[in-house]
Amino acid sequence: MQSYHPGPWGGSSTWHSPSPPYPPHLISLSLSPESCFYLFLVVWDLCCCTRVFLSLRQAEGLLSSCSAQATLCGDFSCRARVLGAQDPVAVVFRLRCSEACGIFPDQGSNRCPCIGRQELFISTAELREMSEYHFDGKGKAFRPIIVVLMARACNIHHNNARNVQASQRAIALIAEMIHTASLVHDDIIDDASSRRGKHTVNKIWGEKKAVLAGDLILSAASIALARIGNTTVISILTQVIEDLVRGEFLQLGSKENENERFAHYLEKTFKKTASLIANSCKAVSVLGCPDPAVHEIAYQYGKNVGIAFQLIDDVLDFTSCSEQMGKPTSADLKLGLATGPVLFACQQFPEMNAMIMRRFGSPGDVDRALQYVLQSDGVQQTTYLAQRYCHKAVSEISKLRPSPERDALIQLSEMVLTRDK
């Protein structure tokens, strides 16, 4: 059994037998009670900033449901008892709303501080409805959770201050808006009909209107980013938009050489998925700490977790049912995409090379490729590769001063490996 150790993204381009980067018991860790507290504190931080998308009643319902699983924790199989709404600690959650005020001095305390309704308001009700369609609280909130935790961890490392700056919190929301805009545009390119268990924007309103909706979300993110007023941060996050476009172009192509093909796949994975997490983490570190070494730690953590997240997503395309994923499985094969499990399977079944080059376009290609993947160790090899990236993420974030937020980031990186949707 062989596995590919990626070149420019993860070391030398060599093939070797896999071994998990850390003991199996670490992979199955659940959040400690203290980390759960800080994770829910982060959720509340985000709720404060997203009243335009998540009502206060929904946020309080999250806290008052005594045995509920929060959206993020449910997605990552992390079960924790949520504090009652009248619990003294829950009051602390509410008090953190005051931190959200004043991101932009021209906005009153009753306005959403980082992405107000004026950013998404437009006289055309249909366009507004389309733009807000995916901000329904049903996503994983994986990116903003990581960004806020990173902000706290970097602030503590720098001056032992746990409070998140208003501008740092804004980055978390901007990142999610950029991500959502990219989903709307990706669904148009892929002609996708479902996303997160419901119809896509393009299927409900048509492709032309969906393009405008994605553009509107991206423009709102740009307005919020400009209001932060930090040119370094603006440069960091505009790089994400360029990477998203370049990543989509990479996805439209393929390589004949086997090693080049895998490097091509990992570069596409970085640009389409990991760049947003990496650069968002770097942006909040720049806002909270002047040390370039900390900026690099934040970036490397986000990059490695982001790549691992997408690798597991590619695995789930072969191992999960459509109900779990919220979209049809084997979707990548049907789109002509050769992801990690396929590329590893190709090592055992070279006849897949021809199918990869024609992007599974001949009759029966998708079914045959699926069977080859399931008969091979492609899924296991891709999972091992994701483990190695998570190990690198843990190694990077462990350089920061110990804190519950840093530990939560470590455990979140490990839960990436065990998620089932």
Short mmCIF file of C-alpha atoms in Angstrom, two decimals, residues 149-421:
data_model
loop_
_atom_site.label_atom_id
_atom_site.label_comp_id
_atom_site.label_asym_id
_atom_site.label_seq_id
_atom_site.Cartn_x
_atom_site.Cartn_y
_atom_site.Cartn_z
CA LEU A 149 -11.09 31.54 17.83
CA MET A 150 -7.89 32.51 16.02
CA ALA A 151 -8.46 36.17 16.86
CA ARG A 152 -8.84 35.32 20.55
CA ALA A 153 -5.82 33.00 20.53
CA CYS A 154 -3.60 35.62 18.87
CA ASN A 155 -4.80 38.40 21.17
CA ILE A 156 -4.03 36.27 24.22
CA HIS A 157 -0.62 35.36 22.81
CA HIS A 158 0.20 39.04 22.22
CA ASN A 159 -1.06 40.78 25.36
CA ASN A 160 -3.18 38.25 27.23
CA ALA A 161 -6.37 40.03 26.10
CA ARG A 162 -9.27 37.69 25.34
CA ASN A 163 -11.66 40.29 23.91
CA VAL A 164 -12.09 40.21 20.15
CA GLN A 165 -11.66 43.52 18.37
CA ALA A 166 -14.64 44.72 16.38
CA SER A 167 -12.58 44.65 13.19
CA GLN A 168 -11.51 41.06 13.86
CA ARG A 169 -15.11 40.00 14.32
CA ALA A 170 -15.96 41.73 11.05
CA ILE A 171 -13.37 39.55 9.28
CA ALA A 172 -15.26 36.43 10.38
CA LEU A 173 -18.45 37.71 8.76
CA ILE A 174 -16.66 38.92 5.64
CA ALA A 175 -15.07 35.49 5.23
CA GLU A 176 -18.47 33.80 5.39
CA MET A 177 -19.90 36.25 2.88
CA ILE A 178 -17.06 35.62 0.43
CA HIS A 179 -17.57 31.89 0.91
CA THR A 180 -21.32 32.16 0.32
CA ALA A 181 -20.86 34.26 -2.81
CA SER A 182 -18.47 31.62 -4.14
CA LEU A 183 -21.05 28.89 -3.46
CA VAL A 184 -23.68 30.76 -5.46
CA HIS A 185 -21.29 31.19 -8.38
CA ASP A 186 -19.98 27.61 -8.15
CA ASP A 187 -23.53 26.27 -8.34
CA ILE A 188 -24.04 28.21 -11.55
CA ILE A 189 -20.82 26.88 -13.09
CA ASP A 190 -21.62 23.30 -12.01
CA ASP A 191 -25.32 23.60 -12.86
CA ALA A 192 -25.99 22.25 -9.36
CA SER A 193 -29.57 21.76 -8.26
CA SER A 194 -29.15 21.34 -4.48
CA ARG A 195 -27.00 22.79 -1.71
CA ARG A 196 -27.32 22.19 2.05
CA GLY A 197 -30.40 20.07 1.47
CA LYS A 198 -32.36 22.65 -0.52
CA HIS A 199 -32.58 23.98 -4.06
CA THR A 200 -29.80 26.26 -5.26
CA VAL A 201 -30.28 29.92 -6.09
CA ASN A 202 -29.76 29.26 -9.80
CA LYS A 203 -32.42 26.55 -9.88
CA ILE A 204 -35.03 28.71 -8.16
CA TRP A 205 -34.37 32.08 -9.81
CA GLY A 206 -32.31 31.18 -12.87
CA GLU A 207 -28.64 31.58 -13.74
CA LYS A 208 -28.67 35.25 -14.72
CA LYS A 209 -30.27 36.38 -11.48
CA ALA A 210 -28.05 34.03 -9.46
CA VAL A 211 -24.96 35.70 -10.91
CA LEU A 212 -26.27 39.05 -9.69
CA ALA A 213 -27.04 37.65 -6.24
CA GLY A 214 -23.50 36.30 -5.87
CA ASP A 215 -22.09 39.61 -7.05
CA LEU A 216 -24.22 41.49 -4.52
CA ILE A 217 -23.00 39.36 -1.62
CA LEU A 218 -19.41 39.87 -2.75
CA SER A 219 -19.92 43.62 -3.04
CA ALA A 220 -21.36 43.72 0.49
CA ALA A 221 -18.29 41.87 1.74
CA SER A 222 -16.08 44.39 -0.08
CA ILE A 223 -17.88 47.33 1.55
CA ALA A 224 -17.46 45.81 5.00
CA LEU A 225 -13.79 45.09 4.28
CA ALA A 226 -13.13 48.64 3.11
CA ARG A 227 -14.68 50.02 6.30
CA ILE A 228 -12.09 48.23 8.40
CA GLY A 229 -9.62 50.68 6.90
CA ASN A 230 -6.49 48.51 7.13
CA THR A 231 -4.75 48.29 3.76
CA THR A 232 -2.74 45.22 4.75
CA VAL A 233 -5.89 43.34 5.70
CA ILE A 234 -7.63 44.49 2.52
CA SER A 235 -4.72 43.16 0.48
CA ILE A 236 -4.79 39.83 2.33
CA LEU A 237 -8.49 39.22 1.76
CA THR A 238 -8.59 40.42 -1.85
CA GLN A 239 -5.98 37.72 -2.51
CA VAL A 240 -8.68 35.24 -1.51
CA ILE A 241 -10.96 36.43 -4.30
CA GLU A 242 -8.17 36.06 -6.85
CA ASP A 243 -7.40 32.57 -5.53
CA LEU A 244 -11.06 31.54 -5.82
CA VAL A 245 -11.08 32.50 -9.50
CA ARG A 246 -7.74 30.86 -10.24
CA GLY A 247 -8.83 27.75 -8.36
CA GLU A 248 -11.96 27.49 -10.49
CA PHE A 249 -9.83 27.73 -13.62
CA LEU A 250 -7.55 24.99 -12.30
CA GLN A 251 -10.60 22.81 -11.73
CA LEU A 252 -11.55 23.18 -15.38
CA GLY A 253 -8.23 21.67 -16.48
CA SER A 254 -6.31 18.44 -15.88
CA LYS A 255 -2.76 17.08 -16.14
CA GLU A 256 -1.57 13.97 -17.95
CA ASN A 257 1.47 13.35 -15.75
CA GLU A 258 0.48 11.53 -12.57
CA ASN A 259 2.61 13.54 -10.11
CA GLU A 260 1.69 16.82 -11.80
CA ARG A 261 -1.95 15.79 -11.57
CA PHE A 262 -1.79 15.41 -7.80
CA ALA A 263 0.06 18.69 -7.34
CA HIS A 264 -2.55 20.31 -9.59
CA TYR A 265 -5.32 18.87 -7.41
CA LEU A 266 -3.75 20.12 -4.18
CA GLU A 267 -3.10 23.58 -5.60
CA LYS A 268 -6.74 23.77 -6.69
CA THR A 269 -7.79 22.61 -3.22
CA PHE A 270 -5.74 25.35 -1.62
CA LYS A 271 -7.03 28.12 -3.85
CA LYS A 272 -10.70 27.11 -3.79
CA THR A 273 -10.99 26.16 -0.12
CA ALA A 274 -7.94 26.69 2.08
CA SER A 275 -6.93 30.18 0.92
CA LEU A 276 -10.04 31.74 2.46
CA ILE A 277 -9.42 30.12 5.85
CA ALA A 278 -5.66 30.77 5.78
CA ASN A 279 -5.90 34.42 4.80
CA SER A 280 -8.83 35.14 7.13
CA CYS A 281 -6.81 33.72 10.02
CA LYS A 282 -3.83 35.81 8.94
CA ALA A 283 -6.00 38.93 8.70
CA VAL A 284 -7.24 38.72 12.29
CA SER A 285 -3.71 38.02 13.50
CA VAL A 286 -2.48 41.17 11.73
CA LEU A 287 -5.22 43.17 13.45
CA GLY A 288 -4.40 41.76 16.88
CA CYS A 289 -0.66 41.22 16.96
CA PRO A 290 2.30 43.01 15.30
CA ASP A 291 4.55 39.92 15.23
CA PRO A 292 5.02 38.51 11.67
CA ALA A 293 5.81 35.11 13.17
CA VAL A 294 2.30 34.98 14.64
CA HIS A 295 0.85 35.99 11.27
CA GLU A 296 2.62 33.03 9.69
CA ILE A 297 1.39 30.66 12.41
CA ALA A 298 -2.19 31.77 11.81
CA TYR A 299 -1.81 31.45 8.05
CA GLN A 300 -0.24 27.99 8.19
CA TYR A 301 -2.88 26.72 10.60
CA GLY A 302 -5.67 27.94 8.33
CA LYS A 303 -4.01 26.57 5.21
CA ASN A 304 -3.47 23.10 6.60
CA VAL A 305 -6.89 22.83 8.25
CA GLY A 306 -8.50 24.11 5.06
CA ILE A 307 -6.79 21.53 2.87
CA ALA A 308 -7.66 18.76 5.33
CA PHE A 309 -11.28 19.95 5.41
CA GLN A 310 -11.56 19.69 1.62
CA LEU A 311 -9.81 16.31 1.51
CA ILE A 312 -12.37 14.93 3.95
CA ASP A 313 -15.13 16.57 1.91
CA ASP A 314 -13.82 14.67 -1.12
CA VAL A 315 -13.86 11.45 0.91
CA LEU A 316 -17.44 12.05 2.03
CA ASP A 317 -18.49 12.35 -1.60
CA PHE A 318 -17.86 8.60 -1.79
CA THR A 319 -18.82 7.47 1.72
CA SER A 320 -21.86 9.52 2.80
CA CYS A 321 -25.44 9.42 1.65
CA SER A 322 -26.98 12.44 -0.05
CA GLU A 323 -29.16 13.16 3.00
CA GLN A 324 -26.07 13.62 5.17
CA MET A 325 -24.21 15.78 2.69
CA GLY A 326 -27.17 17.90 1.64
CA LYS A 327 -26.23 17.32 -2.00
CA PRO A 328 -25.98 14.32 -4.35
CA THR A 329 -23.05 12.01 -3.66
CA SER A 330 -20.53 11.05 -6.38
CA ALA A 331 -21.18 14.60 -7.52
CA ASP A 332 -17.50 15.23 -8.26
CA LEU A 333 -17.29 12.29 -10.67
CA LYS A 334 -20.41 13.50 -12.45
CA LEU A 335 -18.76 16.90 -12.81
CA GLY A 336 -15.68 15.25 -14.31
CA LEU A 337 -13.48 15.97 -11.29
CA ALA A 338 -10.68 13.66 -10.18
CA THR A 339 -10.35 14.20 -6.43
CA GLY A 340 -8.02 12.55 -3.91
CA PRO A 341 -9.80 9.16 -3.68
CA VAL A 342 -9.83 8.89 -7.48
CA LEU A 343 -6.17 9.84 -7.88
CA PHE A 344 -5.10 7.33 -5.25
CA ALA A 345 -7.32 4.65 -6.79
CA CYS A 346 -5.67 5.32 -10.14
CA GLN A 347 -2.41 4.00 -8.67
CA GLN A 348 -4.03 0.59 -8.25
CA PHE A 349 -6.17 0.74 -11.39
CA PRO A 350 -4.16 2.48 -14.16
CA GLU A 351 -7.07 2.04 -16.56
CA MET A 352 -8.65 4.98 -14.76
CA ASN A 353 -6.12 7.33 -16.42
CA ALA A 354 -8.08 7.42 -19.65
CA MET A 355 -11.31 8.14 -17.78
CA ILE A 356 -9.65 10.97 -15.85
CA MET A 357 -8.33 12.57 -19.03
CA ARG A 358 -11.78 12.50 -20.66
CA ARG A 359 -13.29 13.74 -17.38
CA PHE A 360 -15.50 10.66 -17.02
CA GLY A 361 -17.41 11.79 -20.10
CA SER A 362 -18.04 8.43 -21.79
CA PRO A 363 -21.09 6.31 -20.99
CA GLY A 364 -20.48 4.18 -17.90
CA ASP A 365 -17.35 6.08 -16.81
CA VAL A 366 -18.86 7.41 -13.60
CA ASP A 367 -20.13 4.02 -12.45
CA ARG A 368 -16.87 2.26 -13.31
CA ALA A 369 -14.76 4.92 -11.62
CA LEU A 370 -16.94 4.70 -8.50
CA GLN A 371 -16.41 0.95 -8.32
CA TYR A 372 -12.65 1.33 -8.76
CA VAL A 373 -12.53 3.85 -5.92
CA LEU A 374 -14.56 1.62 -3.61
CA GLN A 375 -12.36 -1.39 -4.43
CA SER A 376 -9.15 0.56 -3.83
CA ASP A 377 -7.65 2.16 -0.75
CA GLY A 378 -8.20 5.63 -2.21
CA VAL A 379 -10.57 6.70 0.54
CA GLN A 380 -8.19 5.54 3.28
CA GLN A 381 -5.18 7.17 1.61
CA THR A 382 -6.99 10.47 1.27
CA THR A 383 -7.98 10.29 4.92
CA TYR A 384 -4.36 9.64 5.92
CA LEU A 385 -3.31 12.65 3.85
CA ALA A 386 -5.90 14.79 5.64
CA GLN A 387 -4.52 13.54 8.96
CA ARG A 388 -1.06 14.73 7.99
CA TYR A 389 -2.35 18.18 7.15
CA CYS A 390 -4.22 18.33 10.46
CA HIS A 391 -1.04 17.30 12.25
CA LYS A 392 0.77 20.23 10.62
CA ALA A 393 -2.04 22.56 11.70
CA VAL A 394 -1.77 21.33 15.30
CA SER A 395 2.00 21.74 15.19
CA GLU A 396 1.65 25.36 14.05
CA ILE A 397 -1.07 26.49 16.46
CA SER A 398 0.74 24.84 19.38
CA LYS A 399 3.40 27.54 19.05
CA LEU A 400 0.98 30.09 20.50
CA ARG A 401 0.64 30.73 24.22
CA PRO A 402 -1.60 28.10 25.87
CA SER A 403 -5.24 29.16 26.11
CA PRO A 404 -8.69 27.55 25.87
CA GLU A 405 -9.07 29.16 22.44
CA ARG A 406 -5.84 27.66 21.19
CA ASP A 407 -6.90 24.25 22.54
CA ALA A 408 -10.30 24.61 20.85
CA LEU A 409 -8.52 25.24 17.54
CA ILE A 410 -6.47 22.10 18.08
CA GLN A 411 -9.56 20.04 18.79
CA LEU A 412 -11.50 21.55 15.88
CA SER A 413 -8.71 20.51 13.53
CA GLU A 414 -9.02 16.98 14.87
CA MET A 415 -12.80 16.97 14.48
CA VAL A 416 -12.38 17.83 10.82
CA LEU A 417 -11.23 14.24 10.40
CA THR A 418 -14.30 12.68 12.01
CA ARG A 419 -17.10 14.78 10.56
CA ASP A 420 -19.74 12.97 8.54
CA LYS A 421 -21.17 15.87 6.53
#
